[in-house]
Short mmCIF file of C-alpha atoms and ligand atoms in Angstrom, two decimals:
data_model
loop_
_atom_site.label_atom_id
_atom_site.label_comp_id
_atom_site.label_asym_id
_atom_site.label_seq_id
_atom_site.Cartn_x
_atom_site.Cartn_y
_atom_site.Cartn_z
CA UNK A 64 0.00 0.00 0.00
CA UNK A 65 1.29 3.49 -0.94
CA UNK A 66 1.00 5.89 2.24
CA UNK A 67 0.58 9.38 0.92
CA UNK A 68 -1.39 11.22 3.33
CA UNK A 69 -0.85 10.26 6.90
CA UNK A 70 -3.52 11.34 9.94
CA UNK A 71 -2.29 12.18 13.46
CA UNK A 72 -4.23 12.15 15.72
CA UNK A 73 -3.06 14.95 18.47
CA UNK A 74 -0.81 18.14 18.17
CA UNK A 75 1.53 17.56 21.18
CA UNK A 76 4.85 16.48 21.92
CA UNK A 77 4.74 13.40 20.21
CA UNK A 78 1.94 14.44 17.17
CA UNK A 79 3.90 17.38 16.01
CA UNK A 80 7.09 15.73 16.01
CA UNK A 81 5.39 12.88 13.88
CA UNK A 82 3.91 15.22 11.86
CA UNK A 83 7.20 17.04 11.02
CA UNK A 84 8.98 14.02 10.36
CA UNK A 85 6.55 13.30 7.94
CA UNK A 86 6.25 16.28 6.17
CA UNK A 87 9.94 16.81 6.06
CA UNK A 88 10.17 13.07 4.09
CA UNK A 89 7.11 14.72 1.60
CA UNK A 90 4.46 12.62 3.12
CA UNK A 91 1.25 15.00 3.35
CA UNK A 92 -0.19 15.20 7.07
CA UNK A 93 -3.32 16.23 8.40
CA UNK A 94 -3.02 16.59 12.25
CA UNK A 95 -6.22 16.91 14.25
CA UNK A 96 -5.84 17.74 18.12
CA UNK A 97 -9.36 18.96 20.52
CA UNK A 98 -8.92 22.46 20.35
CA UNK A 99 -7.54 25.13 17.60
CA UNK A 100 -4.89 26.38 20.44
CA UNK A 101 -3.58 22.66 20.71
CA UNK A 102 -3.30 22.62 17.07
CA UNK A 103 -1.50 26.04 16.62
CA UNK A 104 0.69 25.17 19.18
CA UNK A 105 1.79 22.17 17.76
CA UNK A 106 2.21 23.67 14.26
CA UNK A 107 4.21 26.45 16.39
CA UNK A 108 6.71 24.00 17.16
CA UNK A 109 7.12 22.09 14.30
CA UNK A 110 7.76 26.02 12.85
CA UNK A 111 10.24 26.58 15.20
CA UNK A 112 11.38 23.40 15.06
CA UNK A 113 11.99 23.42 11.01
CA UNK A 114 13.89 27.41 11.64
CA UNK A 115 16.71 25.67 14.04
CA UNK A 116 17.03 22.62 11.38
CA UNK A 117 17.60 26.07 8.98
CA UNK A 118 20.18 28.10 11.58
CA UNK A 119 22.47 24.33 11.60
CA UNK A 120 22.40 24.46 7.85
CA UNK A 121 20.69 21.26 7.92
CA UNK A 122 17.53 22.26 5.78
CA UNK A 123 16.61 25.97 3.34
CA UNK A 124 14.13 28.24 3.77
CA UNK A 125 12.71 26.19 1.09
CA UNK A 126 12.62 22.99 2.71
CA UNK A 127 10.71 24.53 5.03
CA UNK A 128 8.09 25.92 3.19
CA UNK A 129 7.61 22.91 1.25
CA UNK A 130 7.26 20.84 4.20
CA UNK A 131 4.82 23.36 6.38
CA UNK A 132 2.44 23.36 2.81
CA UNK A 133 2.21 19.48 3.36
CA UNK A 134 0.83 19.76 7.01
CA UNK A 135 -2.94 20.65 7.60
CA UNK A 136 -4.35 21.06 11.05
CA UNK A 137 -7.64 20.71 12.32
CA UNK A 138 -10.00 19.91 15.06
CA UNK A 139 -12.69 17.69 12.90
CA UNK A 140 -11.77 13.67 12.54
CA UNK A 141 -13.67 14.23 9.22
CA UNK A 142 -10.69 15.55 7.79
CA UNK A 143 -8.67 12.57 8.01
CA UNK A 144 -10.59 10.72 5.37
CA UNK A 145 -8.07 11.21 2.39
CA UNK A 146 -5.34 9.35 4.76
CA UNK A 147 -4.24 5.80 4.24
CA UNK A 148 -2.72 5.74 7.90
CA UNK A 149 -4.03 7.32 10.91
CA UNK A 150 -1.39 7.08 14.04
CA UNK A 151 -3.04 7.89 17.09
CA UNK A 152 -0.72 10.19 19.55
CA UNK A 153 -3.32 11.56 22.05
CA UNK A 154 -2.92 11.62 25.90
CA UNK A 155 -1.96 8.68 27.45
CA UNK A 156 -4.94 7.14 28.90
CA UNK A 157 -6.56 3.89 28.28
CA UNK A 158 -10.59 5.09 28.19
CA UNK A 159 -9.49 7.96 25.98
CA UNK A 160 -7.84 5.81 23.45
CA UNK A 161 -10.40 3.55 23.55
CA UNK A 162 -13.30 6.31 22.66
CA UNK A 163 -10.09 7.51 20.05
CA UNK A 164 -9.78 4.19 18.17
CA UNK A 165 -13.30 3.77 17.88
CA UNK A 166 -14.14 6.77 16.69
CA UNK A 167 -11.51 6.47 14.09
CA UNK A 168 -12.52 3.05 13.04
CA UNK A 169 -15.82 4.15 12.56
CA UNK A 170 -15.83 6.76 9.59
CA UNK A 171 -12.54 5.68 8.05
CA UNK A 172 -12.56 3.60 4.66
CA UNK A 173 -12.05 -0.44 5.62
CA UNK A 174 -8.44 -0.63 4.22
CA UNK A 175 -7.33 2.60 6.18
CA UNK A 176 -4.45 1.28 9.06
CA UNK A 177 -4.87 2.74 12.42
CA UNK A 178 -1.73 2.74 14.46
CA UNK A 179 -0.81 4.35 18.10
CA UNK A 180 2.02 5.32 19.32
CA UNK A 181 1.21 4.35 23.11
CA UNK A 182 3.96 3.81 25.80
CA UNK A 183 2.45 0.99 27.91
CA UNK A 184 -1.20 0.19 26.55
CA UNK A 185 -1.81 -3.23 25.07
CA UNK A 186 -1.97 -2.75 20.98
CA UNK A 187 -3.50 -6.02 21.16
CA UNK A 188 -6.29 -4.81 23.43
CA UNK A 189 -6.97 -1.98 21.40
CA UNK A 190 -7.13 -3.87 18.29
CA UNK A 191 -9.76 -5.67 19.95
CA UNK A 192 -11.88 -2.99 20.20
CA UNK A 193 -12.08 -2.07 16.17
CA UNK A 194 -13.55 -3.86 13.55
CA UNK A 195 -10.13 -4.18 11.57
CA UNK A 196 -8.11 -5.63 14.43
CA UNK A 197 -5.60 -7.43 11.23
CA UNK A 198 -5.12 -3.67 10.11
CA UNK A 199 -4.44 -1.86 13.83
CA UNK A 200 -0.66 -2.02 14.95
CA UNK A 201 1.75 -0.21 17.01
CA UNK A 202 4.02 2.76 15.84
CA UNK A 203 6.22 3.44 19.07
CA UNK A 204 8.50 6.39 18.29
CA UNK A 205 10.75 7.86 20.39
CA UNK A 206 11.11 11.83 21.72
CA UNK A 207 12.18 14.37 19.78
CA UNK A 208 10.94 12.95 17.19
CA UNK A 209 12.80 14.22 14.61
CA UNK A 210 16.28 13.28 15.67
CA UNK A 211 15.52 9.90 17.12
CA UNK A 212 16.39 7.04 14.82
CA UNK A 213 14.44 4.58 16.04
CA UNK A 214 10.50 3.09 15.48
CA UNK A 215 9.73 0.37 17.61
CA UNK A 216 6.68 -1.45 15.42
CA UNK A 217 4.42 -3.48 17.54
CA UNK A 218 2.63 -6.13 15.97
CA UNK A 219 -0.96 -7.13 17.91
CA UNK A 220 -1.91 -10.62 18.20
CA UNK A 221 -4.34 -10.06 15.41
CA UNK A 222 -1.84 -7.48 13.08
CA UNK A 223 -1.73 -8.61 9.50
CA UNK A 224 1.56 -9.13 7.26
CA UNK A 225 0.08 -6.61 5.00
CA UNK A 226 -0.28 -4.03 7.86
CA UNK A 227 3.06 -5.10 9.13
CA UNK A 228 5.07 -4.62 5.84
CA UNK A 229 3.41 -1.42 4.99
CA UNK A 230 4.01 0.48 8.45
CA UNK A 231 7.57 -1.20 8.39
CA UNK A 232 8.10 0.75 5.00
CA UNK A 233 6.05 3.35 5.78
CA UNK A 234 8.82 4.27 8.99
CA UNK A 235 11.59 3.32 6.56
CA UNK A 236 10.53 6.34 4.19
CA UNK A 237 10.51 8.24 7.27
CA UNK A 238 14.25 7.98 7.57
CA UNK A 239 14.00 5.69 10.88
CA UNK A 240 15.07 2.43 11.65
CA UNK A 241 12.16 0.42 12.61
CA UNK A 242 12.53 -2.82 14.67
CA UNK A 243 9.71 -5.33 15.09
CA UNK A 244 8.09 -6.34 18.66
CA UNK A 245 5.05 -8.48 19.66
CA UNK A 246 3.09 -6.59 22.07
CA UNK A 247 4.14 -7.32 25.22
CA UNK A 248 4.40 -4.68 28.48
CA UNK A 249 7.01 -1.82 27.72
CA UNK A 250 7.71 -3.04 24.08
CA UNK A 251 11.53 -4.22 23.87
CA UNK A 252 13.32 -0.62 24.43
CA UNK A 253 11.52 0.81 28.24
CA UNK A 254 11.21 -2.93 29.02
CA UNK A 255 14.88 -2.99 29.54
CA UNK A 256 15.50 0.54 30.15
CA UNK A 257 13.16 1.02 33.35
CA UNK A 258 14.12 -1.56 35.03
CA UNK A 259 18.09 -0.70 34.17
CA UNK A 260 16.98 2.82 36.02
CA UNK A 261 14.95 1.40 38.72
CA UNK A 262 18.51 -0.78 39.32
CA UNK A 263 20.17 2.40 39.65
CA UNK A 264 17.92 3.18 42.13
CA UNK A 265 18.87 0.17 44.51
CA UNK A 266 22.65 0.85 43.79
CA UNK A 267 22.09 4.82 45.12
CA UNK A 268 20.04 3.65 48.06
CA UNK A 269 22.20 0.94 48.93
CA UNK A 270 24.76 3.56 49.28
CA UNK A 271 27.62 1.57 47.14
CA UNK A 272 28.49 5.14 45.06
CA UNK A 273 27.74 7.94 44.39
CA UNK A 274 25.23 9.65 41.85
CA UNK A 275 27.83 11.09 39.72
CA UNK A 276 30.23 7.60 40.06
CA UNK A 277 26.78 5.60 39.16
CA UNK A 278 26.05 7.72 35.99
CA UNK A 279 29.67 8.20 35.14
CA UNK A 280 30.37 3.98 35.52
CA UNK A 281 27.44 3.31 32.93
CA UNK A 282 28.65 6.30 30.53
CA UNK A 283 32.09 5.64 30.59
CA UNK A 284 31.85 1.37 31.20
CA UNK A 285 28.96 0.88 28.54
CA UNK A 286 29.06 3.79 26.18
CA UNK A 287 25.78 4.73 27.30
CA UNK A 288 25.35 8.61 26.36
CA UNK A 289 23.69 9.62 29.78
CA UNK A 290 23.49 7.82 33.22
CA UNK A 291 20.50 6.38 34.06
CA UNK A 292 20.07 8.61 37.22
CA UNK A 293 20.02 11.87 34.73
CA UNK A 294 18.13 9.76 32.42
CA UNK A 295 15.34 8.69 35.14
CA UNK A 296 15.52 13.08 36.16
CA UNK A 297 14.74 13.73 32.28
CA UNK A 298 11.67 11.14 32.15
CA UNK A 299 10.28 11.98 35.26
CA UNK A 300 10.83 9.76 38.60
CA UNK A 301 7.01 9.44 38.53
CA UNK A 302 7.05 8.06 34.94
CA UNK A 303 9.65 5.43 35.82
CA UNK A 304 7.79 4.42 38.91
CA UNK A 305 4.54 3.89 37.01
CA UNK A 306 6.13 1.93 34.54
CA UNK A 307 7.75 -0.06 36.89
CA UNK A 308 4.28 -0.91 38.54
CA UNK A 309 2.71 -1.85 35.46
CA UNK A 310 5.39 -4.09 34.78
CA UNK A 311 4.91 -5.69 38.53
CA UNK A 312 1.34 -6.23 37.62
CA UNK A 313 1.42 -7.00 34.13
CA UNK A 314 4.17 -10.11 34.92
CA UNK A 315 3.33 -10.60 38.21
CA UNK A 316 6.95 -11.13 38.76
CA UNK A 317 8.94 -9.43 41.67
CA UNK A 318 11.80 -8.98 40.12
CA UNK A 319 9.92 -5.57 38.91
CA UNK A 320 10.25 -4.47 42.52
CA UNK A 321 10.11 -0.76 42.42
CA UNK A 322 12.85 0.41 44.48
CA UNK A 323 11.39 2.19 47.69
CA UNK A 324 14.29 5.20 47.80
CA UNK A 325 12.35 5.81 43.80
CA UNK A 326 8.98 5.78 45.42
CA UNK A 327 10.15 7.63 48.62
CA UNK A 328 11.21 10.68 45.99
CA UNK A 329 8.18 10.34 44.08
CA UNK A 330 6.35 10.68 47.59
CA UNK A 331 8.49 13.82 47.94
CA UNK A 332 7.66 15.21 44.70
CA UNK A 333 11.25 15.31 43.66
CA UNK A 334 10.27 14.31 40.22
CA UNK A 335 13.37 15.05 38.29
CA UNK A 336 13.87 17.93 35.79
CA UNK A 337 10.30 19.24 35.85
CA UNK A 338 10.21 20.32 39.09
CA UNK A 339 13.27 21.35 40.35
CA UNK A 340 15.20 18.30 42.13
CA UNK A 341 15.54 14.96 41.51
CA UNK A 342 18.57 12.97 42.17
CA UNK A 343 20.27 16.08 40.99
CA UNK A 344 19.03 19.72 41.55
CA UNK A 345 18.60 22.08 38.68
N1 LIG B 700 6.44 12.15 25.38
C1 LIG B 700 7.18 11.09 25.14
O1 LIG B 700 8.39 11.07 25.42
C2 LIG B 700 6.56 9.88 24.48
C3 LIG B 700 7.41 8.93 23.86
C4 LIG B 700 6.83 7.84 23.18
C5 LIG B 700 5.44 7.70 23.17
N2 LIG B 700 4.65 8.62 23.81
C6 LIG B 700 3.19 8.43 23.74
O2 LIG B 700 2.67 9.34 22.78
C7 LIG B 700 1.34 9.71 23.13
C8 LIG B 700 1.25 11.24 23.20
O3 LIG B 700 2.16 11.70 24.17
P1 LIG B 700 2.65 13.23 24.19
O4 LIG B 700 3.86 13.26 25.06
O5 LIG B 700 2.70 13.77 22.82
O6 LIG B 700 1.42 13.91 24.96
P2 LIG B 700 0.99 15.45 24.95
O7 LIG B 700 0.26 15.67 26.22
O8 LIG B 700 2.15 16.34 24.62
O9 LIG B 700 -0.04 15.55 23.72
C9 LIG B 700 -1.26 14.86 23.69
C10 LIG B 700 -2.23 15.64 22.82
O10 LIG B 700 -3.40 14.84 22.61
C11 LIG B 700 -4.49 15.73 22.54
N3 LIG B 700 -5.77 15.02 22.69
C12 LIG B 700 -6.38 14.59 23.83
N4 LIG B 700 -7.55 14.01 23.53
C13 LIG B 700 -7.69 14.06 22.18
C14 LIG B 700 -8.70 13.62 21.27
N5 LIG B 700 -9.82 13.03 21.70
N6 LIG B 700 -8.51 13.85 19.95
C15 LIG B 700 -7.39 14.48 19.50
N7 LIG B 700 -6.41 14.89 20.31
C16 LIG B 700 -6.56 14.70 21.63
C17 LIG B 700 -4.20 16.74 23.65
O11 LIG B 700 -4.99 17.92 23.49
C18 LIG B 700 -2.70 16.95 23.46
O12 LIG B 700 -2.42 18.05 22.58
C19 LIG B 700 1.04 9.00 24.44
O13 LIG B 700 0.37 7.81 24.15
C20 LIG B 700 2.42 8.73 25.01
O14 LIG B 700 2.45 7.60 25.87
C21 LIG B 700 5.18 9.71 24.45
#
């Protein structure tokens, strides 16, 4: 299947920076978010976005036009009826995706793929919940979206081939690499990363280094690019210990253990970057 004109569904974070990287590859988007100041904003920062790709050289003035022209917003689902993929980037929230997928799967055309980009909700379960489960799959991409390389594409028990190969192409044309995952809790990528933080955790509270010597071991030992203590201040201590509790739940295995000094900072509201303090102050 040719993908032409790809639907987003929300302007935030993760839908603008889908929407660029579209647009920027000369794949038409049509991005539809609740509100008309959630869409401006997002086409705001894929604006601003597209002016520092110009300052670094990486991009013209041209580019950018060309690839703003391709992008439509709006706040009506009936615009998305020209696209041949629909990726779902809304809020986080199981009900809301729910209400989100069918919606979607009610006015689009039968052979129209529906894909979301959820962190931690079952693509399999929300498969179940649209008539076309064979054409619903997950798109994970990874934040900003623009630089990041990588497309984690989960397949749903009921995900066709066809879906498969035209999503896996579909991300290819994108630029990304995309790697292929049955659904499962945390995909491949957090499913090894959280609990890698939440290990970092123990290591802190068991008091055998310090911060810095913990972040500077795993930069310097395993050529990771940031230590997972800065990483778990740049997610969000509260995001790590949610995922961790799904994963507890999910697998009903204890090795997923949250590590009580991560929920004691939660508990303090020492959340990382966003508000202040985390393991490190800012
Ligand atoms: N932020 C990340 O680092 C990251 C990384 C990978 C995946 N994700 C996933 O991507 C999705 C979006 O996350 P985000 O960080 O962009 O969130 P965000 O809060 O920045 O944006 C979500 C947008 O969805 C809109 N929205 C809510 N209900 C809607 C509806 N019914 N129809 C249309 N739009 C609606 C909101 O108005 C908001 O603009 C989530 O599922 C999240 O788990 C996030």
């Amino acid at each position: 299947m040719d993908i032409t004109t790809v639907g987003i569904i929300g302007a935030g974070t993760m839908g603008n920076g889908i929407a660029q990287a579209c647009a920027v590859s000369g794949i038409n988007v049509v991005m539809v978010d609740i509100s008309d100041a959630a869409v401006t904003k997002g086409i705001a920062t894929v604006s601003g976005s597209l002016d520092r790709l110009i300052k670094k050289e990486k991009i013209t003035a041209d580019d950018k036009a060309a690839a703003m022209a391709r992008i439509q917003v709006s706040t009506r689902y009936d615009d998305l009826k020209g696209a041949q993929l629909v990726i779902e980037a809304a809020t986080e929230n199981y009900d809301l995706k729910v209400k989100i997928v069918k919606q979607l799967d009610a006015m689009l055309a039968p052979e129209v793929i529906i894909a979301s980009n959820t962190s931690s909700i079952s693509i399999t379960k929300l498969a179940a919940v649209t008539g076309r489960a064979d054409k619903f799959i997950g798109m994970h991409f990874f934040n900003p979206v623009p630089m990041m390389a990588l497309v984690e594409i989960i397949r749903g028990l009921q995900t066709s081939d066809a879906t498969h190969a035209a999503v896996h192409a579909m991300a290819t044309a994108l630029g990304k690499t995309p790697i292929t995952v049955k659904n499962a809790p945390g995909f491949v990528v957090n499913r090894i990363l959280v609990p890698m933080i939440n290990e970092a955790f123990f290591v802190l509270a068991e008091g055998l280094a310090t911060p810095e010597d913990i972040d500077a071991g795993m930069k310097l030992g395993c050529n990771q690019p940031i230590g997972p203590l800065a990483l778990a201040d740049m997610v969000g201590l509260d995001v790590c210990l949610a995922v961790m509790e799904v994963y507890l739940s999910e697998f009903g295995d204890s090795k997923y253990r949250a590590c009580p000094l991560l929920k004691e900072m939660v508990a303090a509201g020492r959340l990382g970057r966003k508000t202040g303090q985390g393991v490190y102050t800012y």
